[in-house]
Amino acid sequence: MGIRWLGALAVLLGLAAAAAAQSRVVILATTTSTQDAGLLEVLVPAFERRTGYTVKTIAVGTGQALALAARGEADVAFAHAPELEKKYVAEGRLANRRLVMVNDFVLVGPEADPAKIEGEKSAVAAFRRIAAARARFVSRGDKSGTHTLELALWRRAGVEPAAPWYIESGQGMGATLGLADDRRAYTLSDRATLLALGRRLTLKLMVEGDRALLNVYAVLEVNPANGPRVNAAGGKALADFLLSPEAQAAMRAFGADRYGRALFVPVAGKTDEDFK
Amino acid sequence: MDLLLEGVRQALTLVLAGDSEIWAILLLSLQVSGSATLVSLATGIPAGAALALARFPGRSLVVSAVNSGMGLPPVVAGLFVTIMLWRSGPLGGLEILYTPAAIIVAQAVIAAPIVTGITLAAVQQVPAEFRLQLLALGASRVQMVWVVLREARLPMLAAVMAGFGGVISEIGASMMVGGNVKGQTRTLTTAMVLETGKGNFEVAIALALLLLVLVFLVNWALTSIQQRRAF
């Protein structure tokens, strides 16, 4: 009898421990670029050491990351598609959007530069010239942050991109750069991935430094009402950590040893107004 | 070509130097796919044997479904298992999404029809007269099935190989339900996709070679059992 009770008690304790362990798990939905660049491998372990939470990083396109968080399937989102993010905030599904860091997008293309855009200052003008020349352009086509910006640039250029010169890869940035390289096409890339893959590519940097090419990363917390079992406290802890001096310093230093230059500029405390 | 050689060199370095992350990934892949194969055997063998021996209306429909299931795209299995295991899904209370357990579930779903289908074929190729003879000699139905399964054990080892080979090399489901979380659910195939995306082609090649060696060793072991028993 006693043994049976002990057994039942052990099972209950085990279940309680498992339940407690679950609330120590934070699911982070984020973009592939932060993972591909290797930044998360620096930030996540530091957060886990500091707080005792275990982080499950789900690196997908920004569109999917935000959708997962909006469904309550993740506890915090780290993304780079300002317009889309603001839409979710306006709908009340994601909250407390705070800017974390920036870097920039660049327009790359083949050595021959058929659309003659090298050195162009305006990204929109460059896009217009690519369309006019019907020069090949590879799009991510995956609702990622990069794809969202690219579509916004086409809209501003007043162009409806279409096949055959417009190619949709449907893949991550690395694979898309590879495809653009192979097809001698232009493409839009975040600088971090371009630097990471640079040595394998023959693509040349064509347009950079335009305000329109700024790549703004923000962290968003999940409204617990979105679904069952959202770990809102854990999500907020991770969001707060990304804005802490420790994490911001790690972002400022990241990449300098490997690429000879920092890949991200931390911007905690700034707002969209600062980048208008 | 340099890249391939460099990949081979790096693979050897990583394995021989006992790179703990690589070993952990290797071990996880083996554990997850091994467990999934065992689960699929536990369900697929009885199901396959029952389908082979039973006669009921609609049987050919079920057999066709099993045979189609043998070609079930892993990403389809991954999608449905993900939706079931979502926090908002029917099995969300288990909270096993993005854990190795979730990958085992998805891979078992992929491997079960393979094991069922091959078992079905293996049992059916045992002549019906043999079964009748066993029953005539006084064997119970359970004893008869047991003997028939023993008779079909060589082709059924092929079921183990096909099931294991199918899931260890599978990527779509592992990525979706596992999430490729570093140190938790990163398997050989998902790590390979990640390293390729990062531009670390040498590491990706190293992982690919490890996967090939692993699959070969497992199949070699199974084949030697199969071929030894064959004579």
XYZ file of C-alpha atoms in Angstrom:
507
model
C 0.000 0.000 0.000
C 2.705 2.422 1.105
C 4.737 1.643 -1.991
C 1.773 2.314 -4.234
C 1.205 5.720 -2.629
C 4.873 6.525 -2.988
C 4.655 5.573 -6.636
C 1.637 7.815 -7.180
C 3.400 10.633 -5.367
C 6.492 10.175 -7.524
C 4.354 10.365 -10.674
C 2.637 13.522 -9.429
C 5.946 15.116 -8.532
C 7.279 14.160 -11.925
C 4.290 15.766 -13.660
C 4.615 18.893 -11.521
C 8.315 19.091 -12.323
C 7.562 18.684 -16.023
C 4.925 21.422 -15.853
C 7.317 23.718 -13.994
C 10.031 22.928 -16.529
C 7.686 23.926 -19.355
C 7.135 27.422 -17.988
C 10.926 27.752 -18.062
C 10.859 27.245 -21.824
C 10.641 30.267 -24.094
C 9.831 29.810 -27.773
C 11.479 32.487 -29.879
C 10.159 32.900 -33.418
C 12.699 34.730 -35.491
C 14.058 35.361 -38.945
C 16.618 33.123 -40.588
C 19.071 35.987 -41.053
C 19.811 36.315 -37.325
C 20.484 32.594 -37.143
C 22.397 32.317 -40.412
C 24.673 35.153 -39.340
C 25.356 33.307 -36.074
C 24.180 36.143 -33.820
C 21.669 34.033 -31.895
C 24.345 31.560 -30.937
C 25.915 34.386 -28.957
C 22.765 35.972 -27.504
C 20.659 32.929 -26.618
C 23.204 31.123 -24.404
C 23.917 34.410 -22.575
C 20.183 34.831 -21.896
C 19.862 31.224 -20.713
C 22.806 31.621 -18.324
C 21.457 34.890 -17.000
C 17.851 33.796 -16.400
C 17.697 30.007 -16.279
C 15.152 29.897 -19.102
C 15.608 27.403 -21.933
C 15.071 28.968 -25.342
C 13.691 27.143 -28.354
C 14.701 29.211 -31.345
C 12.488 28.656 -34.360
C 14.232 30.381 -37.259
C 11.849 30.876 -40.168
C 10.989 33.727 -42.528
C 9.804 36.891 -40.800
C 6.284 36.431 -42.187
C 6.011 32.982 -40.643
C 7.713 34.056 -37.403
C 5.163 36.829 -36.874
C 2.280 34.561 -37.845
C 3.409 31.908 -35.335
C 3.702 34.493 -32.562
C 0.333 35.986 -33.474
C -1.214 32.532 -33.098
C 0.371 32.149 -29.678
C 2.616 29.310 -30.918
C 5.652 31.308 -29.809
C 6.290 33.544 -26.815
C 8.293 36.328 -28.428
C 9.125 37.401 -31.990
C 12.348 38.928 -33.291
C 11.751 40.152 -36.814
C 12.560 42.741 -39.461
C 9.431 43.763 -41.330
C 8.265 47.050 -39.728
C 5.038 47.425 -41.728
C 3.913 43.870 -41.045
C 4.886 44.147 -37.389
C 2.864 47.343 -36.970
C -0.123 45.614 -38.541
C -0.014 42.840 -35.929
C 0.405 45.420 -33.154
C -2.579 47.376 -34.458
C -4.631 44.177 -34.421
C -3.640 43.681 -30.791
C -2.076 40.289 -31.382
C 1.507 41.379 -30.774
C 2.528 44.071 -28.331
C 5.302 46.296 -27.085
C 7.260 46.481 -30.360
C 10.733 47.760 -29.526
C 13.631 48.382 -31.904
C 16.683 46.231 -31.180
C 19.276 46.743 -33.881
C 19.743 47.782 -37.493
C 21.932 46.847 -40.385
C 21.343 47.376 -44.050
C 20.220 45.710 -47.205
C 22.285 45.929 -50.345
C 21.468 45.430 -53.988
C 23.903 43.035 -55.657
C 24.213 41.975 -59.264
C 26.385 40.426 -61.948
C 29.702 41.893 -62.964
C 28.327 42.846 -66.418
C 25.638 45.030 -64.797
C 23.141 44.923 -67.710
C 20.849 47.527 -66.081
C 23.769 49.894 -65.392
C 22.912 50.507 -61.751
C 26.334 50.297 -60.138
C 26.872 53.259 -57.848
C 23.249 54.415 -58.099
C 22.292 56.208 -54.883
C 18.575 55.508 -54.913
C 17.360 51.951 -54.529
C 14.005 52.837 -56.094
C 15.705 54.297 -59.175
C 17.873 51.184 -59.455
C 14.795 48.958 -59.290
C 13.165 51.046 -62.026
C 16.222 50.613 -64.257
C 16.326 46.844 -63.665
C 12.679 46.608 -64.749
C 13.245 48.854 -67.784
C 16.187 46.714 -68.893
C 14.197 43.561 -68.109
C 17.365 42.344 -66.406
C 17.036 39.149 -64.397
C 16.152 39.662 -60.725
C 15.819 36.904 -58.116
C 13.213 37.465 -55.428
C 12.953 35.521 -52.156
C 9.224 35.177 -52.753
C 8.729 33.843 -49.215
C 7.129 36.688 -47.221
C 10.388 37.177 -45.341
C 11.475 40.597 -44.126
C 13.747 40.912 -47.138
C 10.940 39.982 -49.510
C 8.569 42.447 -47.829
C 11.042 45.284 -48.330
C 11.696 44.232 -51.921
C 7.971 44.355 -52.715
C 7.728 47.797 -51.116
C 10.590 48.999 -53.341
C 8.893 47.673 -56.497
C 5.701 49.440 -55.445
C 7.561 52.708 -54.924
C 9.243 52.249 -58.296
C 5.809 51.849 -59.853
C 6.745 48.495 -61.349
C 4.807 45.252 -61.417
C 7.664 42.715 -61.624
C 6.863 39.659 -63.710
C 8.380 36.580 -65.292
C 10.478 35.852 -67.326
C 13.029 38.336 -65.967
C 11.619 38.182 -62.424
C 12.506 34.869 -60.725
C 11.088 33.761 -57.368
C 13.350 31.389 -55.451
C 11.052 30.665 -52.502
C 14.135 29.970 -50.412
C 16.321 31.520 -47.730
C 18.808 34.315 -48.387
C 21.786 32.011 -48.816
C 20.107 29.846 -51.437
C 18.702 32.931 -53.168
C 22.139 34.525 -53.444
C 23.414 31.256 -54.897
C 20.636 31.252 -57.477
C 21.241 34.899 -58.386
C 24.934 34.160 -58.762
C 24.224 31.200 -61.027
C 21.704 33.075 -63.204
C 23.778 36.278 -63.290
C 20.853 38.128 -61.799
C 20.326 41.026 -59.409
C 18.978 40.414 -55.937
C 18.356 42.199 -52.672
C 20.265 40.796 -49.683
C 20.837 41.663 -46.071
C 24.481 42.549 -45.580
C 25.121 39.904 -42.922
C 24.229 36.968 -45.165
C 26.088 38.509 -48.109
C 29.245 38.804 -46.021
C 28.817 35.268 -44.701
C 28.554 33.888 -48.266
C 30.750 36.466 -49.963
C 33.703 34.234 -50.675
C 31.552 31.838 -52.718
C 29.878 34.463 -54.872
C 30.879 36.419 -57.942
C 28.060 38.925 -57.437
C 29.117 42.550 -57.050
C 27.795 45.177 -54.694
C 25.695 47.585 -56.773
C 23.660 49.865 -54.504
C 24.118 50.570 -50.806
C 23.642 53.300 -48.257
C 20.134 54.413 -49.265
C 17.844 55.177 -46.318
C 15.242 52.949 -47.965
C 17.617 49.999 -47.536
C 17.791 50.249 -43.765
C 17.087 46.903 -42.106
C 15.404 47.446 -38.758
C 15.067 44.537 -36.318
C 12.441 44.731 -33.602
C 11.309 42.481 -30.798
C 7.611 41.957 -30.149
C 5.873 40.371 -27.210
C 2.927 38.034 -27.591
C -0.517 38.821 -26.273
C -1.285 35.888 -23.903
C -4.875 35.994 -25.135
C -3.654 34.722 -28.541
C -3.730 31.105 -27.472
C -3.334 28.641 -24.647
C -0.053 28.167 -22.793
C 1.705 31.351 -23.939
C 4.700 32.024 -21.698
C 4.293 35.802 -21.630
C 6.686 36.312 -18.719
C 9.418 34.333 -20.445
C 8.824 36.179 -23.709
C 9.080 39.544 -21.983
C 12.258 38.427 -20.201
C 13.888 37.599 -23.542
C 12.683 40.871 -25.107
C 14.071 42.825 -22.157
C 17.343 40.931 -22.429
C 17.769 41.858 -26.120
C 17.590 45.519 -25.086
C 19.912 45.117 -22.103
C 23.388 46.699 -22.189
C 24.947 43.215 -22.195
C 23.080 42.039 -25.315
C 23.469 45.385 -27.085
C 27.227 45.268 -26.499
C 27.325 41.736 -27.910
C 25.512 42.976 -31.040
C 27.931 45.866 -31.470
C 30.908 43.500 -31.303
C 29.383 40.711 -33.388
C 31.080 39.857 -36.658
C 34.106 42.116 -36.250
C 36.481 39.184 -35.788
C 35.115 37.152 -38.681
C 34.222 39.790 -41.274
C 36.438 42.657 -40.224
C 33.430 44.846 -39.515
C 30.436 44.779 -37.208
C 27.315 43.350 -38.835
C 24.698 45.067 -36.669
C 24.253 48.409 -34.965
C 22.358 48.183 -31.655
C 19.624 50.817 -31.328
C 17.849 50.134 -28.018
C 15.711 53.067 -26.978
C 15.327 54.528 -30.486
C 12.035 54.658 -32.348
C 11.012 54.550 -36.011
C 11.068 58.361 -35.980
C 14.854 58.266 -35.572
C 15.201 56.489 -38.909
C 12.837 58.570 -41.035
C 36.575 19.639 -56.164
C 38.718 21.408 -53.573
C 35.539 21.988 -51.621
C 34.745 18.258 -51.552
C 38.227 17.320 -50.422
C 38.122 20.039 -47.808
C 34.749 18.676 -46.666
C 36.151 15.174 -46.303
C 39.147 16.509 -44.405
C 36.916 18.561 -42.123
C 34.591 15.609 -41.521
C 37.500 13.478 -40.383
C 38.813 16.280 -38.186
C 35.430 16.894 -36.586
C 34.796 13.241 -35.841
C 38.301 12.307 -34.754
C 38.683 15.405 -32.590
C 35.475 14.312 -30.854
C 33.681 17.608 -31.585
C 31.017 17.357 -28.904
C 28.360 19.208 -30.898
C 28.753 16.929 -33.929
C 28.638 13.833 -31.761
C 25.544 15.089 -29.970
C 23.827 15.711 -33.326
C 24.860 12.281 -34.586
C 23.615 10.600 -31.421
C 20.329 12.496 -31.464
C 19.676 11.554 -35.098
C 20.372 7.916 -34.302
C 18.184 7.932 -31.176
C 15.291 9.750 -32.791
C 15.222 7.762 -36.022
C 15.938 4.492 -34.173
C 13.027 5.090 -31.793
C 10.746 6.110 -34.648
C 11.686 2.924 -36.528
C 10.937 0.807 -33.437
C 7.529 2.473 -33.021
C 6.788 1.928 -36.700
C 7.785 -1.751 -36.394
C 5.549 -2.196 -33.349
C 2.580 -0.846 -35.273
C 3.482 -1.760 -38.853
C 4.274 -5.454 -38.432
C 0.953 -6.405 -36.765
C -0.932 -4.171 -39.173
C 0.860 -5.574 -42.212
C 0.412 -9.177 -41.069
C -3.253 -8.623 -40.312
C -3.823 -7.009 -43.690
C -2.032 -9.866 -45.435
C -4.005 -12.601 -43.730
C -7.422 -11.060 -43.248
C -10.149 -10.842 -45.884
C -12.739 -8.132 -45.438
C -14.745 -5.811 -47.661
C -12.769 -2.744 -48.693
C -9.477 -4.546 -48.126
C -8.012 -3.558 -51.469
C -8.814 0.061 -50.661
C -6.887 -0.183 -47.368
C -3.965 -1.928 -49.076
C -3.866 0.800 -51.726
C -3.912 3.429 -48.983
C -0.964 1.722 -47.242
C 0.947 1.487 -50.495
C 0.333 5.164 -51.190
C 1.410 5.911 -47.619
C 4.781 4.366 -48.424
C 5.336 7.432 -50.565
C 3.965 9.871 -47.983
C 5.988 13.072 -48.355
C 7.681 13.799 -45.012
C 6.659 17.436 -45.229
C 2.995 16.411 -45.315
C 3.444 14.275 -42.207
C 5.356 17.165 -40.644
C 2.613 19.663 -41.378
C -0.165 17.570 -39.863
C 1.859 16.543 -36.820
C 2.803 20.202 -36.257
C -0.817 21.309 -36.364
C -1.815 18.514 -33.966
C 0.963 19.451 -31.538
C 0.538 23.227 -31.674
C -0.395 24.827 -28.363
C -3.751 25.545 -29.941
C -3.971 22.058 -31.485
C -5.782 18.998 -30.135
C -2.596 17.575 -28.579
C -1.199 20.952 -27.517
C -1.487 20.010 -23.849
C 1.394 17.551 -24.274
C 3.726 20.492 -25.008
C 6.095 18.320 -27.015
C 6.383 20.453 -30.154
C 10.027 21.375 -30.840
C 11.276 18.417 -28.778
C 12.845 15.127 -29.945
C 9.582 13.388 -28.975
C 7.757 15.367 -31.650
C 10.282 14.294 -34.294
C 9.864 10.664 -33.215
C 6.090 10.976 -33.656
C 6.397 12.520 -37.114
C 9.026 10.046 -38.281
C 6.994 7.113 -36.962
C 4.077 8.380 -39.028
C 6.359 8.394 -42.076
C 7.905 4.967 -41.425
C 4.775 3.068 -40.341
C 3.242 2.738 -43.830
C 6.629 1.650 -45.215
C 6.923 -1.114 -42.615
C 3.262 -2.057 -43.005
C 3.515 -2.242 -46.793
C 6.688 -4.333 -46.871
C 5.390 -6.659 -44.120
C 2.197 -7.082 -46.099
C 4.118 -8.053 -49.214
C 6.505 -10.299 -47.260
C 3.735 -12.211 -45.517
C 1.723 -12.558 -48.702
C 4.582 -14.220 -50.525
C 4.483 -17.069 -47.995
C 2.305 -19.638 -49.841
C -1.265 -19.958 -48.610
C -0.864 -23.767 -48.609
C 1.814 -23.393 -45.952
C -0.635 -21.596 -43.680
C -3.313 -24.196 -44.267
C -0.840 -26.950 -43.513
C 0.133 -25.309 -40.219
C -3.486 -25.052 -39.199
C -4.089 -28.659 -40.250
C -1.161 -29.745 -38.090
C -2.997 -28.306 -35.125
C -1.375 -24.861 -34.814
C -3.511 -22.158 -33.250
C -4.103 -18.991 -35.279
C -1.565 -17.048 -33.210
C 1.023 -19.813 -33.644
C 0.350 -19.845 -37.377
C 0.910 -16.082 -37.691
C 4.069 -16.334 -35.631
C 5.514 -19.083 -37.859
C 4.541 -17.220 -41.017
C 6.231 -14.061 -39.717
C 9.367 -16.084 -38.946
C 9.228 -17.459 -42.464
C 9.001 -13.921 -43.832
C 11.726 -12.502 -41.601
C 14.298 -11.961 -44.338
C 12.174 -9.674 -46.494
C 10.970 -8.032 -43.288
C 14.512 -6.964 -42.434
C 14.208 -4.989 -45.633
C 11.263 -3.234 -43.959
C 13.520 -2.201 -41.085
C 16.140 -0.892 -43.507
C 13.643 0.967 -45.635
C 11.903 2.465 -42.613
C 15.093 3.580 -40.904
C 16.657 4.800 -44.138
C 13.530 6.774 -44.916
C 13.410 8.633 -41.621
C 17.079 9.242 -40.882
C 17.475 10.980 -44.235
C 14.183 12.863 -43.950
C 14.293 16.620 -43.500
C 10.876 18.247 -43.995
C 9.176 16.817 -40.923
C 12.204 17.112 -38.630
C 12.542 20.770 -39.523
C 8.856 21.541 -38.980
C 8.137 19.664 -35.770
C 11.635 19.862 -34.304
C 12.408 23.441 -35.241
C 16.138 22.726 -35.616
C 16.791 24.023 -32.075
C 20.499 24.015 -31.326
C 21.454 21.378 -28.781
C 17.881 20.079 -28.566
C 16.364 19.051 -31.877
C 19.140 19.626 -34.383
C 19.561 16.466 -36.442
C 22.096 15.649 -39.140
C 19.800 16.719 -41.957
C 18.498 19.939 -40.379
C 22.026 20.903 -39.347
C 23.087 20.356 -42.957
C 20.444 22.773 -44.251
C 21.454 25.352 -41.657
C 25.171 25.113 -42.401
C 24.499 25.387 -46.123
C 22.410 28.510 -45.475
C 25.245 29.946 -43.426
C 27.681 29.325 -46.245
C 29.641 26.758 -44.185
C 29.765 24.269 -47.038
C 32.655 22.284 -45.551
C 30.674 21.585 -42.385
C 27.612 20.683 -44.462
C 29.688 18.212 -46.486
C 31.141 16.800 -43.284
C 27.629 16.244 -41.932
C 26.555 14.679 -45.222
C 29.426 12.216 -45.108
C 28.623 11.339 -41.492
C 25.019 10.688 -42.449
C 26.066 8.444 -45.339
C 28.470 6.491 -43.138
C 25.835 6.121 -40.427
C 23.203 4.848 -42.869
C 25.727 2.501 -44.415
C 26.816 1.044 -41.054
C 23.243 0.432 -39.941
C 22.338 -1.204 -43.241
C 25.535 -3.229 -43.229
C 24.688 -4.612 -39.793
C 21.133 -5.447 -40.850
C 22.246 -6.920 -44.167
C 24.806 -9.168 -42.525
C 22.107 -10.531 -40.209
C 19.812 -11.008 -43.190
C 22.380 -12.672 -45.411
C 23.749 -14.923 -42.658
C 20.272 -16.261 -42.003
C 19.695 -16.668 -45.709
C 21.944 -19.724 -45.969
